[in-house]
């Protein structure tokens, strides 16, 4: 067997990854320095550096989906024009996965809101908390 063509392909993929990492590094450094994008939108970088279960599982599902389907989300959209039903199946399942995540996030937010309302269930406590929050905001404006 001749494995020479495989080595050539791997070096091309390495150069592509290196170029992508270089461009991303430049873009992230620009985003750290400038609070707004060139077109005026606010740049929002991830605020947490914690590696949690959700991040690991998301990366795992992304990688497994990419490996099984052979598509990354961007090229899958482009492939819709000429590749038949395979990219369509991939995109539909990707959208379903995104919808499931959105539903879970909304449920989690509702649960957290209900739990925080239980803490301040007494009317006096709610009034005192609201007053403290208002005073803190008002004092910031005065300074």
mmCIF file of C-alpha atoms in Angstrom:
data_model
loop_
_atom_site.group_PDB
_atom_site.id
_atom_site.type_symbol
_atom_site.label_atom_id
_atom_site.label_comp_id
_atom_site.label_asym_id
_atom_site.label_seq_id
_atom_site.Cartn_x
_atom_site.Cartn_y
_atom_site.Cartn_z
ATOM 1 C CA UNK A 1 0.000 0.000 0.000
ATOM 2 C CA UNK A 2 1.123 3.503 -0.772
ATOM 3 C CA UNK A 3 0.493 5.936 2.115
ATOM 4 C CA UNK A 4 2.329 8.883 0.544
ATOM 5 C CA UNK A 5 -0.868 10.714 -0.563
ATOM 6 C CA UNK A 6 -2.214 10.548 3.019
ATOM 7 C CA UNK A 7 0.838 12.327 4.436
ATOM 8 C CA UNK A 8 0.460 15.108 1.890
ATOM 9 C CA UNK A 9 -3.202 15.583 2.796
ATOM 10 C CA UNK A 10 -2.415 15.704 6.513
ATOM 11 C CA UNK A 11 0.167 18.439 5.983
ATOM 12 C CA UNK A 12 -2.398 20.502 4.036
ATOM 13 C CA UNK A 13 -4.919 20.096 6.869
ATOM 14 C CA UNK A 14 -2.203 21.163 9.320
ATOM 15 C CA UNK A 15 -1.563 24.357 7.355
ATOM 16 C CA UNK A 16 -5.295 25.079 7.215
ATOM 17 C CA UNK A 17 -5.603 24.619 11.001
ATOM 18 C CA UNK A 18 -2.522 26.769 11.598
ATOM 19 C CA UNK A 19 -3.974 29.540 9.434
ATOM 20 C CA UNK A 20 -7.306 29.335 11.254
ATOM 21 C CA UNK A 21 -5.601 29.528 14.659
ATOM 22 C CA UNK A 22 -3.527 32.523 13.535
ATOM 23 C CA UNK A 23 -6.591 34.396 12.254
ATOM 24 C CA UNK A 24 -8.559 33.566 15.432
ATOM 25 C CA UNK A 25 -5.679 34.792 17.625
ATOM 26 C CA UNK A 26 -5.578 38.104 15.766
ATOM 27 C CA UNK A 27 -9.375 38.462 15.963
ATOM 28 C CA UNK A 28 -9.507 37.706 19.708
ATOM 29 C CA UNK A 29 -6.703 40.188 20.431
ATOM 30 C CA UNK A 30 -8.601 42.822 18.423
ATOM 31 C CA UNK A 31 -11.759 42.038 20.420
ATOM 32 C CA UNK A 32 -9.908 42.442 23.722
ATOM 33 C CA UNK A 33 -8.614 45.874 22.718
ATOM 34 C CA UNK A 34 -11.721 47.238 20.988
ATOM 35 C CA UNK A 35 -15.147 47.008 22.713
ATOM 36 C CA UNK A 36 -17.010 47.376 19.392
ATOM 37 C CA UNK A 37 -16.700 45.651 16.034
ATOM 38 C CA UNK A 38 -15.842 47.554 12.865
ATOM 39 C CA UNK A 39 -19.555 47.878 12.034
ATOM 40 C CA UNK A 40 -20.422 49.154 15.520
ATOM 41 C CA UNK A 41 -21.852 46.054 17.206
ATOM 42 C CA UNK A 42 -20.715 45.234 20.724
ATOM 43 C CA UNK A 43 -18.222 42.364 20.844
ATOM 44 C CA UNK A 44 -19.183 39.736 23.420
ATOM 45 C CA UNK A 45 -16.394 37.400 24.419
ATOM 46 C CA UNK A 46 -16.984 34.401 26.682
ATOM 47 C CA UNK A 47 -16.983 35.585 30.287
ATOM 48 C CA UNK A 48 -16.133 32.281 31.943
ATOM 49 C CA UNK A 49 -13.021 30.172 31.617
ATOM 50 C CA UNK A 50 -14.458 27.253 33.556
ATOM 51 C CA UNK A 51 -14.544 23.894 31.792
ATOM 52 C CA UNK A 52 -17.812 22.329 32.907
ATOM 53 C CA UNK A 53 -19.916 19.327 31.980
ATOM 54 C CA UNK A 54 -21.996 21.294 29.477
ATOM 55 C CA UNK A 55 -18.910 22.477 27.557
ATOM 56 C CA UNK A 56 -17.350 19.017 27.429
ATOM 57 C CA UNK A 57 -20.582 17.322 26.324
ATOM 58 C CA UNK A 58 -21.235 20.023 23.719
ATOM 59 C CA UNK A 59 -17.772 19.604 22.251
ATOM 60 C CA UNK A 60 -18.154 15.837 22.322
ATOM 61 C CA UNK A 61 -21.500 15.908 20.509
ATOM 62 C CA UNK A 62 -20.160 18.414 17.979
ATOM 63 C CA UNK A 63 -17.125 16.237 17.239
ATOM 64 C CA UNK A 64 -19.099 13.000 17.028
ATOM 65 C CA UNK A 65 -21.689 14.616 14.757
ATOM 66 C CA UNK A 66 -18.988 16.051 12.552
ATOM 67 C CA UNK A 67 -17.217 12.678 12.404
ATOM 68 C CA UNK A 68 -20.339 10.661 11.600
ATOM 69 C CA UNK A 69 -21.789 13.099 9.084
ATOM 70 C CA UNK A 70 -18.541 14.353 7.611
ATOM 71 C CA UNK A 71 -19.827 17.938 7.732
ATOM 72 C CA UNK A 72 -18.996 21.002 9.754
ATOM 73 C CA UNK A 73 -22.028 23.356 10.105
ATOM 74 C CA UNK A 74 -20.718 26.009 7.680
ATOM 75 C CA UNK A 75 -19.766 23.708 4.805
ATOM 76 C CA UNK A 76 -22.985 21.732 5.369
ATOM 77 C CA UNK A 77 -24.989 24.837 4.467
ATOM 78 C CA UNK A 78 -22.904 25.340 1.331
ATOM 79 C CA UNK A 79 -23.248 21.641 0.453
ATOM 80 C CA UNK A 80 -27.028 21.964 0.339
ATOM 81 C CA UNK A 81 -26.648 23.431 -3.144
ATOM 82 C CA UNK A 82 -25.051 20.373 -4.717
ATOM 83 C CA UNK A 83 -24.886 17.335 -2.424
ATOM 84 C CA UNK A 84 -28.440 16.060 -2.196
ATOM 85 C CA UNK A 85 -30.106 14.986 1.033
ATOM 86 C CA UNK A 86 -27.073 14.207 3.237
ATOM 87 C CA UNK A 87 -26.368 17.806 4.260
ATOM 88 C CA UNK A 88 -30.088 18.420 4.704
ATOM 89 C CA UNK A 89 -30.343 15.547 7.196
ATOM 90 C CA UNK A 90 -27.290 16.900 9.030
ATOM 91 C CA UNK A 91 -28.701 20.445 9.190
ATOM 92 C CA UNK A 92 -32.124 19.265 10.384
ATOM 93 C CA UNK A 93 -30.574 17.212 13.184
ATOM 94 C CA UNK A 94 -28.268 20.113 14.076
ATOM 95 C CA UNK A 95 -31.252 22.484 14.364
ATOM 96 C CA UNK A 96 -33.137 19.920 16.473
ATOM 97 C CA UNK A 97 -30.128 19.683 18.807
ATOM 98 C CA UNK A 98 -29.976 23.469 19.082
ATOM 99 C CA UNK A 99 -33.714 23.567 19.884
ATOM 100 C CA UNK A 100 -33.297 20.949 22.621
ATOM 101 C CA UNK A 101 -30.495 23.028 24.162
ATOM 102 C CA UNK A 102 -32.658 26.168 24.040
ATOM 103 C CA UNK A 103 -35.551 24.348 25.751
ATOM 104 C CA UNK A 104 -33.201 23.072 28.477
ATOM 105 C CA UNK A 105 -31.766 26.565 29.021
ATOM 106 C CA UNK A 106 -35.237 28.087 29.361
ATOM 107 C CA UNK A 107 -36.317 25.391 31.830
ATOM 108 C CA UNK A 108 -33.146 25.930 33.846
ATOM 109 C CA UNK A 109 -33.732 29.703 33.881
ATOM 110 C CA UNK A 110 -37.356 29.232 35.037
ATOM 111 C CA UNK A 111 -36.257 26.845 37.793
ATOM 112 C CA UNK A 112 -33.575 29.278 38.973
ATOM 113 C CA UNK A 113 -36.090 32.158 38.932
ATOM 114 C CA UNK A 114 -38.581 30.141 40.991
ATOM 115 C CA UNK A 115 -35.879 29.261 43.523
ATOM 116 C CA UNK A 116 -34.777 32.880 43.861
ATOM 117 C CA UNK A 117 -38.426 33.968 44.361
ATOM 118 C CA UNK A 118 -38.754 31.489 47.237
ATOM 119 C CA UNK A 119 -35.916 33.211 49.035
ATOM 120 C CA UNK A 120 -37.734 36.564 49.014
ATOM 121 C CA UNK A 121 -41.284 35.303 49.440
ATOM 122 C CA UNK A 122 -42.056 37.618 52.359
ATOM 123 C CA UNK A 123 -43.419 41.013 51.144
ATOM 124 C CA UNK A 124 -41.298 43.014 53.588
ATOM 125 C CA UNK A 125 -38.157 41.280 52.410
ATOM 126 C CA UNK A 126 -39.047 41.945 48.769
ATOM 127 C CA UNK A 127 -39.650 45.603 49.508
ATOM 128 C CA UNK A 128 -36.373 45.928 51.420
ATOM 129 C CA UNK A 129 -34.441 44.157 48.654
ATOM 130 C CA UNK A 130 -36.010 46.315 45.951
ATOM 131 C CA UNK A 131 -35.182 49.457 47.927
ATOM 132 C CA UNK A 132 -31.564 48.374 48.368
ATOM 133 C CA UNK A 133 -31.189 47.624 44.661
ATOM 134 C CA UNK A 134 -32.768 50.973 43.733
ATOM 135 C CA UNK A 135 -30.546 52.849 46.194
ATOM 136 C CA UNK A 136 -27.428 51.152 44.821
ATOM 137 C CA UNK A 137 -28.354 52.135 41.238
ATOM 138 C CA UNK A 138 -29.256 55.697 42.249
ATOM 139 C CA UNK A 139 -25.994 56.156 44.149
ATOM 140 C CA UNK A 140 -23.990 54.947 41.132
ATOM 141 C CA UNK A 141 -25.675 57.569 38.954
ATOM 142 C CA UNK A 142 -24.942 60.320 41.464
ATOM 143 C CA UNK A 143 -21.221 59.534 41.573
#
